[in-house]
């Protein structure tokens, strides 16, 4: 009697394997994500590297810089580290309708006429893609379109066309029909990505892969998918706003701190060259409880407006934070009362960062404290004031990194006053029209600017 093949159960969210099925994944805690697969089910029909290579000494390897090409979209190039690297795999994820397919189709129209592009769509027909291309104004004769979901046909087209750039939209819709697994399953996504990667590395094709996300906001499929690619990009943005942030969470050829800012309009995604001015638009003239700070996103300084609303609590004080860490906000409230002399811990406090930004660096501490004090005392700080500095538990104001770059951005946007830590006053440059207010403690800062 033939022995049955052993099967394993793989979580579609985290990629961990288990010998038995259960309703809840024991690793990531997701429900109904275990899928039964056979270890032999993904047939190894993919191509292997044609040339057999012998091991080389590391001192004899070519150390020249990687070859890059511009995507034609400035903000996209910034996030990629100066352009796309030839032969790399780039995974683009984001919520439905955020702009993943839009930016890649726009990139097709902006690429040089010397590059051949193969756009493989598994979610749209050729006619639907053409209608979207007409709306975006994409008219590049070097762009070839293939509506296909069979990975074997996709690889055959790559061998036939030999494109310089391949766009696969999306990886969850492509599958190997010779396998018993369903499209989008763990084994299908892993096997299809591996086969695409082999061909891309062999032929030097730059591949952009679109990935769906699950309800937790992570890219759907096995976690190994993110480890296989060279770059992982995430689109972020609120549904009720037109602005989008493109962020690199993994980049083997550049920084992971850079962001690209886009605005969605009827012509697609437009680059926002001056995001600081955009984030400060509509700021009230003389309203208490608001202060501006400067945060660093990679090499780019961004001005962010921190707002606070402090009201007397009737029973149990409430704390709400949007864009600022809750625990850090609670610490700043305690320091404001203990070192600043204001009884704010018994009040309801709401802190918000305008524009949907999330500040995770301590440079915004002083701005948050001043916004809290301004709202508590009901006294405006003035529209021309900005603040930089980390607040310690003793109430001292500590320095922050890239101080001159932050002050340059503050001065460029027309601010006339800026509160900074006193002990770094000698390290800063002079900025015409910008008054520097050095302070040593929270008490000095409140006394200097809250009139």
Short mmCIF file of C-alpha atoms in Angstrom, two decimals:
data_model
loop_
_atom_site.label_atom_id
_atom_site.label_comp_id
_atom_site.label_asym_id
_atom_site.label_seq_id
_atom_site.Cartn_x
_atom_site.Cartn_y
_atom_site.Cartn_z
CA UNK A 1 0.00 0.00 0.00
CA UNK A 2 1.44 3.39 -0.99
CA UNK A 3 2.40 5.69 1.83
CA UNK A 4 0.62 9.01 1.90
CA UNK A 5 2.67 12.13 1.39
CA UNK A 6 3.13 14.19 4.50
CA UNK A 7 1.56 17.63 4.55
CA UNK A 8 2.30 20.71 6.58
CA UNK A 9 0.21 23.75 7.46
CA UNK A 10 1.67 27.16 6.70
CA UNK A 11 0.43 30.50 8.04
CA UNK A 12 -0.32 32.90 5.17
CA UNK A 13 0.56 35.91 7.35
CA UNK A 14 3.87 34.99 9.00
CA UNK A 15 4.97 31.95 6.93
CA UNK A 16 5.58 29.61 9.91
CA UNK A 17 4.93 25.90 9.39
CA UNK A 18 3.04 23.57 11.72
CA UNK A 19 2.47 19.79 11.59
CA UNK A 20 -1.25 20.06 12.47
CA UNK A 21 -4.05 22.46 11.67
CA UNK A 22 -5.48 24.85 14.24
CA UNK A 23 -7.80 27.79 14.00
CA UNK A 24 -5.20 30.25 15.35
CA UNK A 25 -1.55 30.62 14.38
CA UNK A 26 0.62 29.97 17.42
CA UNK A 27 3.28 32.44 16.24
CA UNK A 28 1.50 35.58 15.02
CA UNK A 29 -1.94 34.97 16.56
CA UNK A 30 -3.89 35.32 13.27
CA UNK A 31 -7.10 33.36 12.88
CA UNK A 32 -7.95 31.05 9.95
CA UNK A 33 -4.63 31.62 8.16
CA UNK A 34 -3.21 28.06 8.22
CA UNK A 35 -3.20 26.49 4.76
CA UNK A 36 -2.42 22.85 4.01
CA UNK A 37 0.36 22.31 1.51
CA UNK A 38 2.51 19.38 0.47
CA UNK A 39 6.29 19.81 0.67
CA UNK A 40 6.53 18.36 -2.84
CA UNK A 41 3.60 20.33 -4.31
CA UNK A 42 5.54 23.28 -5.77
CA UNK A 43 7.16 21.65 -8.77
CA UNK A 44 10.70 22.80 -9.36
CA UNK A 45 10.15 23.72 -12.96
CA UNK A 46 11.86 27.09 -12.72
CA UNK A 47 15.01 27.84 -14.64
CA UNK A 48 18.33 27.75 -12.90
CA UNK A 49 21.35 29.86 -13.62
CA UNK A 50 22.87 28.69 -16.88
CA UNK A 51 26.47 29.40 -16.07
CA UNK A 52 28.12 27.30 -13.41
CA UNK A 53 30.27 29.58 -11.28
CA UNK A 54 33.19 28.63 -9.12
CA UNK A 55 33.77 30.32 -5.74
CA UNK A 56 35.85 33.50 -5.96
CA UNK A 57 38.04 35.33 -3.51
CA UNK A 58 36.35 38.35 -2.02
CA UNK A 59 39.38 40.47 -2.87
CA UNK A 60 38.95 39.64 -6.56
CA UNK A 61 35.27 40.55 -6.80
CA UNK A 62 34.21 43.60 -8.77
CA UNK A 63 33.68 46.46 -6.31
CA UNK A 64 32.48 49.07 -8.79
CA UNK A 65 29.31 51.00 -8.00
CA UNK A 66 25.99 49.46 -8.94
CA UNK A 67 24.38 50.62 -12.18
CA UNK A 68 21.28 52.73 -11.71
CA UNK A 69 18.74 54.33 -13.98
CA UNK A 70 16.23 57.08 -13.24
CA UNK A 71 12.55 56.22 -13.04
CA UNK A 72 11.69 59.71 -14.28
CA UNK A 73 9.87 60.50 -11.00
CA UNK A 74 12.01 62.54 -8.62
CA UNK A 75 10.37 61.46 -5.37
CA UNK A 76 10.47 57.81 -6.47
CA UNK A 77 14.20 58.08 -7.21
CA UNK A 78 14.79 59.66 -3.78
CA UNK A 79 13.21 56.73 -1.94
CA UNK A 80 15.11 54.18 -4.05
CA UNK A 81 18.41 55.88 -3.18
CA UNK A 82 19.04 57.75 -6.44
CA UNK A 83 17.26 55.49 -8.92
CA UNK A 84 16.50 51.83 -9.54
CA UNK A 85 19.41 49.38 -9.55
CA UNK A 86 19.73 47.18 -12.63
CA UNK A 87 18.79 43.57 -11.84
CA UNK A 88 17.09 44.36 -8.52
CA UNK A 89 13.70 43.20 -7.22
CA UNK A 90 11.49 45.94 -5.75
CA UNK A 91 8.32 45.09 -3.83
CA UNK A 92 5.66 47.83 -3.66
CA UNK A 93 2.90 47.39 -1.06
CA UNK A 94 0.02 49.44 0.21
CA UNK A 95 -3.72 49.57 0.84
CA UNK A 96 -6.15 49.10 -2.06
CA UNK A 97 -6.50 52.27 -4.13
CA UNK A 98 -3.50 53.98 -2.52
CA UNK A 99 -1.66 54.40 -5.86
CA UNK A 100 0.64 51.39 -6.35
CA UNK A 101 -0.41 50.59 -9.91
CA UNK A 102 -0.74 54.29 -10.73
CA UNK A 103 2.83 55.22 -9.89
CA UNK A 104 4.24 52.19 -11.72
CA UNK A 105 2.23 52.99 -14.85
CA UNK A 106 3.35 56.62 -14.63
CA UNK A 107 6.92 55.37 -14.34
CA UNK A 108 6.45 53.49 -17.61
CA UNK A 109 5.66 56.77 -19.35
CA UNK A 110 8.62 58.55 -17.76
CA UNK A 111 11.29 55.93 -18.47
CA UNK A 112 13.85 56.59 -21.16
CA UNK A 113 13.07 55.47 -24.70
CA UNK A 114 16.16 53.27 -24.50
CA UNK A 115 14.53 50.94 -21.93
CA UNK A 116 12.09 48.21 -22.87
CA UNK A 117 9.28 47.66 -20.35
CA UNK A 118 7.03 44.61 -19.95
CA UNK A 119 3.91 45.32 -17.86
CA UNK A 120 2.27 42.07 -16.71
CA UNK A 121 -1.18 42.55 -15.23
CA UNK A 122 -3.14 39.80 -13.57
CA UNK A 123 -5.96 42.02 -12.30
CA UNK A 124 -6.92 43.99 -15.40
CA UNK A 125 -7.47 43.34 -19.07
CA UNK A 126 -5.42 45.06 -21.78
CA UNK A 127 -8.33 47.40 -22.50
CA UNK A 128 -8.68 48.44 -18.87
CA UNK A 129 -4.95 49.13 -18.62
CA UNK A 130 -5.07 51.17 -21.83
CA UNK A 131 -7.93 53.30 -20.50
CA UNK A 132 -5.96 54.02 -17.34
CA UNK A 133 -2.86 54.81 -19.39
CA UNK A 134 -4.86 57.31 -21.45
CA UNK A 135 -6.05 59.03 -18.29
CA UNK A 136 -2.49 59.27 -16.98
CA UNK A 137 -1.09 60.40 -20.32
CA UNK A 138 1.24 57.39 -20.76
CA UNK A 139 2.31 57.11 -24.41
CA UNK A 140 5.60 55.23 -24.46
CA UNK A 141 6.02 52.89 -27.43
CA UNK A 142 8.62 50.87 -25.52
CA UNK A 143 5.97 49.62 -23.07
CA UNK A 144 4.59 46.14 -23.79
CA UNK A 145 1.48 44.87 -22.00
CA UNK A 146 0.65 41.26 -21.12
CA UNK A 147 -2.53 40.21 -19.30
CA UNK A 148 -1.53 36.82 -17.90
CA UNK A 149 -1.70 34.91 -14.60
CA UNK A 150 0.35 31.83 -15.54
CA UNK A 151 3.94 32.20 -14.32
CA UNK A 152 5.19 29.91 -17.10
CA UNK A 153 3.74 32.23 -19.76
CA UNK A 154 5.20 35.26 -17.97
CA UNK A 155 8.69 33.76 -17.94
CA UNK A 156 8.34 32.69 -21.58
CA UNK A 157 7.46 36.27 -22.50
CA UNK A 158 10.50 37.53 -20.54
CA UNK A 159 12.73 35.18 -22.53
CA UNK A 160 11.15 36.27 -25.79
CA UNK A 161 11.05 40.04 -25.21
CA UNK A 162 14.13 40.43 -22.97
CA UNK A 163 12.82 43.58 -21.23
CA UNK A 164 14.96 45.93 -19.18
CA UNK A 165 12.14 46.50 -16.69
CA UNK A 166 9.38 44.08 -15.64
CA UNK A 167 6.28 45.17 -13.70
CA UNK A 168 4.23 42.38 -12.13
CA UNK A 169 0.81 43.51 -10.90
CA UNK A 170 0.29 41.66 -8.65
CA UNK A 171 2.25 38.72 -7.25
CA UNK A 172 -0.89 37.31 -5.53
CA UNK A 173 -2.65 36.83 -8.89
CA UNK A 174 0.18 34.91 -10.59
CA UNK A 175 0.44 31.15 -10.09
CA UNK A 176 1.81 27.93 -11.52
CA UNK A 177 -1.14 25.93 -12.82
CA UNK A 178 0.83 22.69 -12.56
CA UNK A 179 0.72 23.05 -8.78
CA UNK A 180 -2.24 21.98 -6.67
CA UNK A 181 -2.09 25.10 -4.49
CA UNK A 182 -4.55 27.95 -4.97
CA UNK A 183 -3.37 31.28 -6.47
CA UNK A 184 -2.15 33.64 -3.78
CA UNK A 185 -1.31 30.84 -1.35
CA UNK A 186 1.97 30.71 0.53
CA UNK A 187 3.59 28.13 -1.71
CA UNK A 188 2.45 29.86 -4.93
CA UNK A 189 3.69 33.31 -3.91
CA UNK A 190 7.02 31.95 -2.73
CA UNK A 191 7.62 29.78 -5.79
CA UNK A 192 6.56 32.43 -8.33
CA UNK A 193 8.76 35.07 -6.72
CA UNK A 194 11.70 32.68 -6.67
CA UNK A 195 11.33 31.90 -10.37
CA UNK A 196 11.02 35.58 -11.29
CA UNK A 197 14.08 36.35 -9.19
CA UNK A 198 16.17 33.68 -10.94
CA UNK A 199 15.35 35.01 -14.40
CA UNK A 200 15.84 38.64 -13.33
CA UNK A 201 19.27 38.00 -11.79
CA UNK A 202 20.33 35.94 -14.77
CA UNK A 203 19.28 38.47 -17.42
CA UNK A 204 19.79 41.69 -15.43
CA UNK A 205 16.10 42.68 -15.46
CA UNK A 206 14.82 45.20 -12.92
CA UNK A 207 11.54 43.89 -11.49
CA UNK A 208 8.81 45.85 -9.73
CA UNK A 209 6.36 43.58 -7.89
CA UNK A 210 3.03 44.81 -6.53
CA UNK A 211 1.97 43.13 -3.29
CA UNK A 212 -1.40 43.17 -1.53
CA UNK A 213 -1.58 43.81 2.21
CA UNK A 214 -3.58 42.04 4.89
CA UNK A 215 -5.85 43.58 7.52
CA UNK A 216 -2.88 44.27 9.82
CA UNK A 217 -1.24 46.42 7.13
CA UNK A 218 1.54 43.94 6.27
CA UNK A 219 2.24 42.53 2.83
CA UNK A 220 0.15 39.41 2.35
CA UNK A 221 1.86 36.09 1.83
CA UNK A 222 4.87 34.49 3.47
CA UNK A 223 7.27 36.75 5.35
CA UNK A 224 10.09 35.25 3.32
CA UNK A 225 8.80 37.28 0.36
CA UNK A 226 10.16 40.47 1.92
CA UNK A 227 13.51 38.78 2.57
CA UNK A 228 13.86 37.63 -1.04
CA UNK A 229 13.53 41.06 -2.65
CA UNK A 230 16.12 43.84 -2.59
CA UNK A 231 13.79 46.70 -1.71
CA UNK A 232 10.41 46.94 0.04
CA UNK A 233 8.37 50.12 -0.43
CA UNK A 234 5.16 50.99 1.39
CA UNK A 235 2.56 53.52 0.31
CA UNK A 236 1.00 55.36 3.25
CA UNK A 237 -1.83 57.86 3.34
CA UNK A 238 -5.25 58.64 4.72
CA UNK A 239 -8.32 57.86 2.65
CA UNK A 240 -9.79 61.30 3.24
CA UNK A 241 -6.68 63.18 2.09
CA UNK A 242 -5.00 63.41 -1.30
CA UNK A 243 -1.43 63.15 -0.04
CA UNK A 244 0.59 59.94 -0.15
CA UNK A 245 3.89 58.99 1.50
CA UNK A 246 6.19 56.43 -0.10
CA UNK A 247 8.53 54.91 2.47
CA UNK A 248 11.33 52.33 2.12
CA UNK A 249 11.31 49.78 4.95
CA UNK A 250 14.08 47.75 3.32
CA UNK A 251 16.67 48.85 0.78
CA UNK A 252 19.87 46.96 0.07
CA UNK A 253 21.16 49.78 -2.14
CA UNK A 254 20.17 52.89 -0.18
CA UNK A 255 18.82 54.39 3.03
CA UNK A 256 15.61 53.19 4.65
CA UNK A 257 14.87 56.61 6.16
CA UNK A 258 13.97 58.48 2.97
CA UNK A 259 10.37 59.26 2.09
CA UNK A 260 8.67 60.51 -1.05
CA UNK A 261 5.65 62.80 -0.90
CA UNK A 262 2.96 62.69 -3.60
CA UNK A 263 -0.42 64.27 -4.17
CA UNK A 264 -3.17 62.31 -5.91
CA UNK A 265 -5.08 64.24 -8.55
CA UNK A 266 -7.05 63.48 -11.71
CA UNK A 267 -3.78 63.04 -13.65
CA UNK A 268 -2.28 60.54 -11.22
CA UNK A 269 0.36 61.08 -8.55
CA UNK A 270 2.20 64.40 -8.62
CA UNK A 271 5.48 64.94 -6.75
CA UNK A 272 5.36 67.39 -3.85
CA UNK A 273 8.70 69.18 -3.97
CA UNK A 274 8.05 71.28 -0.85
CA UNK A 275 6.23 69.04 1.66
CA UNK A 276 6.89 71.35 4.63
CA UNK A 277 4.89 74.16 3.08
CA UNK A 278 2.13 71.70 2.24
CA UNK A 279 1.95 70.35 5.80
CA UNK A 280 1.70 73.87 7.28
CA UNK A 281 -0.98 75.13 4.92
CA UNK A 282 -4.13 76.29 6.70
CA UNK A 283 -2.39 76.92 10.04
CA UNK A 284 -4.36 79.34 12.24
CA UNK A 285 -2.93 82.82 12.84
CA UNK A 286 -3.19 83.36 16.62
CA UNK A 287 -4.58 80.18 18.09
CA UNK A 288 -3.28 78.78 21.39
CA UNK A 289 -2.09 75.20 21.64
CA UNK A 290 0.00 74.93 18.46
CA UNK A 291 3.74 74.90 17.86
CA UNK A 292 5.94 73.95 14.89
CA UNK A 293 8.97 71.67 15.00
CA UNK A 294 11.29 70.16 12.40
CA UNK A 295 11.70 66.41 11.99
CA UNK A 296 14.24 64.56 9.85
CA UNK A 297 13.09 61.91 7.36
CA UNK A 298 16.42 60.57 6.14
CA UNK A 299 18.25 63.55 4.66
CA UNK A 300 15.05 65.60 4.26
CA UNK A 301 13.91 68.09 6.93
CA UNK A 302 10.12 68.31 7.33
CA UNK A 303 8.26 70.91 9.38
CA UNK A 304 5.41 69.47 11.42
CA UNK A 305 2.74 71.24 13.42
CA UNK A 306 2.06 69.83 16.89
CA UNK A 307 -1.32 70.74 18.38
CA UNK A 308 -2.50 70.30 21.95
CA UNK A 309 -5.85 70.80 23.64
CA UNK A 310 -5.88 70.90 27.45
CA UNK A 311 -9.21 71.22 29.27
CA UNK A 312 -10.25 70.67 32.91
CA UNK A 313 -11.28 67.09 33.61
CA UNK A 314 -14.62 66.49 35.30
CA UNK A 315 -13.80 63.03 36.64
CA UNK A 316 -10.99 60.87 35.23
CA UNK A 317 -8.37 62.71 33.07
CA UNK A 318 -8.32 61.49 29.47
CA UNK A 319 -5.25 61.20 27.23
CA UNK A 320 -5.41 60.93 23.44
CA UNK A 321 -2.44 61.08 21.06
CA UNK A 322 -2.37 61.03 17.27
CA UNK A 323 1.08 61.03 15.64
CA UNK A 324 3.00 61.08 18.94
CA UNK A 325 3.85 58.14 21.19
CA UNK A 326 1.37 57.88 24.06
CA UNK A 327 3.97 57.01 26.70
CA UNK A 328 6.20 59.90 25.67
CA UNK A 329 3.27 62.29 25.78
CA UNK A 330 2.45 61.14 29.32
CA UNK A 331 6.07 61.75 30.33
CA UNK A 332 6.02 65.27 28.84
CA UNK A 333 2.84 66.07 30.77
CA UNK A 334 4.47 64.96 34.02
CA UNK A 335 7.61 67.01 33.31
CA UNK A 336 5.49 70.05 32.43
CA UNK A 337 3.75 69.90 35.80
CA UNK A 338 6.78 69.02 37.91
CA UNK A 339 9.39 71.27 36.25
CA UNK A 340 7.20 73.85 34.53
CA UNK A 341 4.86 74.57 37.41
CA UNK A 342 1.60 73.98 35.51
CA UNK A 343 -1.03 71.58 36.88
CA UNK A 344 -1.76 69.77 33.63
CA UNK A 345 -1.87 66.14 34.77
CA UNK A 346 -5.36 66.63 36.19
CA UNK A 347 -6.72 67.86 32.86
CA UNK A 348 -7.93 66.16 29.71
CA UNK A 349 -5.14 66.39 27.13
CA UNK A 350 -5.33 65.74 23.38
CA UNK A 351 -2.22 65.90 21.19
CA UNK A 352 -2.30 65.76 17.40
CA UNK A 353 0.33 66.01 14.63
CA UNK A 354 -1.15 67.66 11.54
CA UNK A 355 -0.98 65.91 8.17
CA UNK A 356 -1.15 62.32 9.41
CA UNK A 357 2.57 62.29 10.24
CA UNK A 358 4.06 60.16 12.98
CA UNK A 359 6.92 61.69 14.97
CA UNK A 360 9.19 59.09 16.50
CA UNK A 361 12.20 61.27 17.35
CA UNK A 362 12.70 63.34 20.53
CA UNK A 363 13.30 66.61 18.65
CA UNK A 364 9.56 67.38 18.93
CA UNK A 365 9.50 67.18 22.74
CA UNK A 366 9.94 70.91 23.31
CA UNK A 367 7.31 71.81 20.70
CA UNK A 368 4.82 69.46 22.36
CA UNK A 369 5.50 70.94 25.80
CA UNK A 370 5.08 74.50 24.54
CA UNK A 371 1.85 73.56 22.76
CA UNK A 372 0.52 72.02 26.00
CA UNK A 373 1.46 75.12 28.00
CA UNK A 374 -0.05 77.44 25.39
CA UNK A 375 -3.35 75.56 25.47
CA UNK A 376 -3.40 75.35 29.28
CA UNK A 377 -2.78 79.09 29.68
CA UNK A 378 -4.90 79.95 26.60
CA UNK A 379 -2.12 82.12 25.22
CA UNK A 380 -0.93 81.82 21.59
CA UNK A 381 2.77 81.36 20.89
CA UNK A 382 2.69 83.23 17.60
CA UNK A 383 2.73 81.96 14.03
CA UNK A 384 6.44 82.80 13.61
CA UNK A 385 7.74 80.48 16.37
CA UNK A 386 9.34 77.04 16.07
CA UNK A 387 10.97 74.84 18.71
CA UNK A 388 13.65 72.16 18.66
CA UNK A 389 14.91 70.09 21.57
CA UNK A 390 14.61 66.91 23.59
CA UNK A 391 13.13 67.18 27.08
CA UNK A 392 14.66 65.17 29.92
CA UNK A 393 13.03 64.06 33.16
CA UNK A 394 14.84 66.82 35.06
CA UNK A 395 13.29 69.38 32.77
CA UNK A 396 16.53 70.05 30.90
CA UNK A 397 16.57 70.75 27.16
CA UNK A 398 18.97 68.49 25.25
CA UNK A 399 20.39 68.83 21.76
CA UNK A 400 19.16 67.10 18.62
CA UNK A 401 20.94 65.91 15.48
CA UNK A 402 21.27 67.91 12.23
CA UNK A 403 20.50 71.17 14.00
CA UNK A 404 21.78 73.43 11.22
CA UNK A 405 19.83 71.57 8.56
CA UNK A 406 16.66 71.92 10.60
CA UNK A 407 17.24 75.63 11.25
CA UNK A 408 17.88 76.21 7.55
CA UNK A 409 14.47 74.74 6.68
CA UNK A 410 12.80 76.77 9.44
CA UNK A 411 14.41 79.98 8.18
CA UNK A 412 13.55 79.21 4.56
CA UNK A 413 9.85 79.02 5.33
CA UNK A 414 9.82 82.45 6.97
CA UNK A 415 9.85 81.68 10.70
CA UNK A 416 11.35 84.52 12.76
CA UNK A 417 11.95 82.83 16.14
CA UNK A 418 13.21 79.40 17.15
CA UNK A 419 13.75 77.93 20.61
CA UNK A 420 16.83 75.70 20.83
CA UNK A 421 18.96 74.10 23.59
CA UNK A 422 21.32 76.68 25.09
CA UNK A 423 24.48 74.56 25.11
CA UNK A 424 24.58 74.22 21.29
CA UNK A 425 24.23 77.93 20.56
CA UNK A 426 27.89 78.19 19.56
CA UNK A 427 27.58 75.37 17.00
CA UNK A 428 24.86 76.88 14.85
CA UNK A 429 25.24 79.13 11.84
CA UNK A 430 23.69 82.55 11.40
CA UNK A 431 20.38 82.76 9.59
CA UNK A 432 19.23 86.28 8.59
CA UNK A 433 15.80 87.12 9.94
CA UNK A 434 15.74 84.18 12.39
CA UNK A 435 16.03 84.99 16.11
CA UNK A 436 17.56 82.18 18.15
CA UNK A 437 16.15 81.76 21.67
CA UNK A 438 18.48 79.51 23.74
CA UNK A 439 16.95 77.86 26.82
CA UNK A 440 18.29 75.43 29.38
CA UNK A 441 15.09 74.07 30.89
CA UNK A 442 11.38 73.72 30.35
CA UNK A 443 10.72 76.51 32.85
CA UNK A 444 12.97 78.91 30.90
CA UNK A 445 11.27 77.98 27.62
CA UNK A 446 7.79 78.62 29.03
CA UNK A 447 8.88 81.92 30.55
CA UNK A 448 10.59 83.04 27.31
CA UNK A 449 7.82 82.41 24.78
CA UNK A 450 4.50 82.04 26.62
CA UNK A 451 3.55 85.64 27.38
#
